[in-house]
XYZ file of C-alpha atoms in Angstrom:
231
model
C 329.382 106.240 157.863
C 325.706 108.039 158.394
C 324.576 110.580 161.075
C 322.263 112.983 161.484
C 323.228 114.928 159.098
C 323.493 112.861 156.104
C 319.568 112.440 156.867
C 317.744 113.419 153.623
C 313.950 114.469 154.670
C 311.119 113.079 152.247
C 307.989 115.294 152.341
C 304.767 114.231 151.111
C 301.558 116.240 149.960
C 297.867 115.343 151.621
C 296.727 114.315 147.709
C 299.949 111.776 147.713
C 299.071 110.422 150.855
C 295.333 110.051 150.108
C 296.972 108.279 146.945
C 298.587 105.896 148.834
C 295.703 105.301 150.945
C 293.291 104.493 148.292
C 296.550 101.697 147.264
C 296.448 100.149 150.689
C 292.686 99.844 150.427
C 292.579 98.542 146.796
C 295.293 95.818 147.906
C 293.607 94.913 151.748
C 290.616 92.559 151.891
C 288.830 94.807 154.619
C 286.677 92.304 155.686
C 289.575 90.312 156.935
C 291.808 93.070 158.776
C 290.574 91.188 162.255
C 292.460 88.257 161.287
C 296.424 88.933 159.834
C 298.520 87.028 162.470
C 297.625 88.647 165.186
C 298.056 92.489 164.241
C 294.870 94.839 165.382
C 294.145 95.860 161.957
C 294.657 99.382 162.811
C 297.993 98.472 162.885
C 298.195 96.476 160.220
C 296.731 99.293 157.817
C 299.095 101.962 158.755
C 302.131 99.313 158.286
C 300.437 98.818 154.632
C 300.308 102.568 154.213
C 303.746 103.247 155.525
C 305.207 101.054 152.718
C 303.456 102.844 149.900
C 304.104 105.912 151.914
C 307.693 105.048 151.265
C 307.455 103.316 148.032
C 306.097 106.758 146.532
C 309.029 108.644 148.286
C 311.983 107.077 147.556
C 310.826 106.679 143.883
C 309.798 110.541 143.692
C 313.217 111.511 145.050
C 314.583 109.559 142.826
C 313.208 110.720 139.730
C 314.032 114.275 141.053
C 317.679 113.254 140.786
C 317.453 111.540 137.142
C 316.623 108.117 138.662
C 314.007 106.571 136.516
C 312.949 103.209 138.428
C 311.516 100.312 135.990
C 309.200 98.481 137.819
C 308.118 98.361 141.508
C 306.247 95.383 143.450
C 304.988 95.260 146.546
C 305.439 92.443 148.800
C 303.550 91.228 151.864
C 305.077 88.869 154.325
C 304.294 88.204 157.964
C 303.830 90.727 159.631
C 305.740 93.455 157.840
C 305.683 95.517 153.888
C 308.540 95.285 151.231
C 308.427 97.334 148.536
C 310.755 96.466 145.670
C 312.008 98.320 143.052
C 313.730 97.583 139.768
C 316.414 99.480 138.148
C 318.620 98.072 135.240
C 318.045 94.488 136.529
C 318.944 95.625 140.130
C 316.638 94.398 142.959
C 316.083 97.512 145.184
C 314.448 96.544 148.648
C 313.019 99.004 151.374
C 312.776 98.774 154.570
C 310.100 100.886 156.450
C 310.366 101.824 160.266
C 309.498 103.346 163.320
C 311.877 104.941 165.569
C 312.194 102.115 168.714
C 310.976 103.481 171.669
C 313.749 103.312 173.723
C 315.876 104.962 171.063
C 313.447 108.457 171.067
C 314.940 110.078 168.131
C 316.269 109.145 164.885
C 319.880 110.048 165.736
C 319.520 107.627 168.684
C 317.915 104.866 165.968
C 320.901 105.782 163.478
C 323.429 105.200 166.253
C 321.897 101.756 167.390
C 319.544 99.839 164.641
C 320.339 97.821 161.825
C 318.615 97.803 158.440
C 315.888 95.146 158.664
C 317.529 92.477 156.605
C 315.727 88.846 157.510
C 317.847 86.468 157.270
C 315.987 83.330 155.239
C 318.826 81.779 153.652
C 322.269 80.047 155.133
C 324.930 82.094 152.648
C 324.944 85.810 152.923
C 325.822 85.349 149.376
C 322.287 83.814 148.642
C 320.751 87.199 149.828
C 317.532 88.333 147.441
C 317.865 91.944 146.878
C 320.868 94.458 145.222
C 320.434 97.342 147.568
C 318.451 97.897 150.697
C 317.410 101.153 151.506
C 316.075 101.648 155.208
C 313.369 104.887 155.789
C 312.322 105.952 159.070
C 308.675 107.508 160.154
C 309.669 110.012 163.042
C 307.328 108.389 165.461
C 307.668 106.129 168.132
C 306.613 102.694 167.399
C 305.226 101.571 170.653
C 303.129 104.563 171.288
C 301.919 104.790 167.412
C 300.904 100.722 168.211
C 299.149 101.535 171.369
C 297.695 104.536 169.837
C 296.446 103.581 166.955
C 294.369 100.758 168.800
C 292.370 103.102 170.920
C 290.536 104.342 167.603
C 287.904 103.409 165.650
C 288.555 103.298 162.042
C 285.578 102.718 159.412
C 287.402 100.664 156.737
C 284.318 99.700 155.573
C 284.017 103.091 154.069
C 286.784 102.518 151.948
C 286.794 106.498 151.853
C 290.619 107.893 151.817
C 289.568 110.879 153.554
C 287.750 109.190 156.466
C 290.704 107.061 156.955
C 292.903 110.008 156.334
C 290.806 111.932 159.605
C 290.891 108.808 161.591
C 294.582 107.687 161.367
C 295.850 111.491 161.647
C 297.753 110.850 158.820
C 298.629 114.196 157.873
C 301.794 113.269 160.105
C 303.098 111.078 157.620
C 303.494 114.902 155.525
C 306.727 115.806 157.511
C 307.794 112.771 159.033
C 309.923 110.471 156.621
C 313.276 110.461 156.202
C 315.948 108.082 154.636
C 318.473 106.894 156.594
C 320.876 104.743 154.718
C 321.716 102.276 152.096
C 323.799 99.553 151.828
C 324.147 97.248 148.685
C 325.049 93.379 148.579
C 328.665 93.083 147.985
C 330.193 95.591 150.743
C 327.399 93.498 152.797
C 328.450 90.518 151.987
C 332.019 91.482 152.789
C 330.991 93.241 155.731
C 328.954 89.637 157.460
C 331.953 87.201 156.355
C 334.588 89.739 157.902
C 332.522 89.353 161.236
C 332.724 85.713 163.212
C 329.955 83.190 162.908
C 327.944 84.477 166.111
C 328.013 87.851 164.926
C 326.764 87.437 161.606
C 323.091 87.502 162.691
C 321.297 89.030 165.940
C 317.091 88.497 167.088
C 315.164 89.845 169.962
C 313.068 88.437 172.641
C 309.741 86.436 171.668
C 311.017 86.881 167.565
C 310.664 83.726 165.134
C 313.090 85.458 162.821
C 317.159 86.347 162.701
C 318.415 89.302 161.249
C 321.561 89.859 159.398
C 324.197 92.273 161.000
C 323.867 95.195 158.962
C 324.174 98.577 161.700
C 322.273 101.597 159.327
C 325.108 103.700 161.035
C 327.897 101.923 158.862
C 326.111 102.062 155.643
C 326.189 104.817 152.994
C 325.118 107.884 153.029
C 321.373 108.337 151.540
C 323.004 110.885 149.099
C 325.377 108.695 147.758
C 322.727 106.304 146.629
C 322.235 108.586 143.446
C 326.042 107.725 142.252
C 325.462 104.212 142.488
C 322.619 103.578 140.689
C 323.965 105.917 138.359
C 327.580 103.838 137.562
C 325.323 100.449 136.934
């Protein structure tokens, strides 16, 4: 079970988050920010940065604790970032986020989300990915949305620090924090213990489903280091 407590807070320096701005710019055609499926591209920038935000996180905290990873990818789908990581042939996927509104804090989000698991196959069995690790920004997704499209970012500048000014993202220094972890087999256990209309949930106006998978009955975020080192 995870609460509050079990949190573990991932700070990040101004030079490693102009790092992983100059990454999001390197891998974003600029010119063409107007036009991904309907996200203002202010928003789909920050949800760019956020994953290398996170991929550089998790894999610095990770090394800290004798975790060497082997090889990471990044993945864009939809609307959304995946970062993957390897780690002696396991497929590590995380899951970026911002706290839900309604929810207000992270304890709140804890108590009622689920890690983000998109359900694309019929067998939870056929699931791609090991582990999923879910990492929450500490700011409220709605407001950061409607926010961040009242300003007026010069991508074109392809400048780190400009976009660094513009997006406030010295926020991003104090404001990640891993959640939770849950790998395939106690998931997989987990979805076929629960009946067939339970195995998957969606919300209003979504083109996806989502595999049951509540971050508050996962494992710990410290326990994460034990694991990867049994494999």
């Amino acid at each position: 079970m995870v609460s509050l407590e079990h949190v573990i807070h991932l700070p990040l320096t101004e030079a490693e988050i102009l790092d992983s701005i100059q990454k999001a710019i390197e891998n974003t055609n600029i010119s063409e920010l107007d036009n991904l499926r309907f996200r203002h591209p202010n928003i789909r920038f920050d949800c760019m940065l956020r994953g290398y935000l996170g991929e550089f996180a998790i894999q610095k905290w990770l090394k800290e604790n004798g975790i060497e990873i082997e090889k990471t990818n990044l993945i864009l789908e939809d609307d959304r970032v995946d970062i993957d990581f390897v780690y002696k042939g396991k497929n590590l996927e995380l899951k970026t986020s911002l706290v839900p509104d309604a929810d207000k804090t992270i304890e709140n989000a804890i108590l009622n989300r689920d890690i983000k698991l998109i359900k694309r196959e019929e067998s939870i069995e056929n699931l791609r990915g090991d582990v999923h690790l879910q990492v929450f920004f500490n700011q409220k997704r709605k407001a950061k949305d409607d926010w961040l499209k009242t300003l007026n970012v010069d991508f074109s500048s392809r400048d780190p620090k400009i976009i660094y000014q513009a997006l406030s993202a010295r926020r991003y220094k104090e404001d990640m924090l891993f959640v939770g972890w849950i790998e395939k087999k106690a998931l997989a256990d987990r979805i076929n213990s629960l009946s067939p209309k339970d195995r998957t949930w969606t919300f209003q106006k979504a083109k996806r489903e989502f595999w049951a998978c509540k971050i508050k009955d996962c494992h710990q975020p410290s326990d994460l280091i034990g694991y990867l080192k049994s494999i």
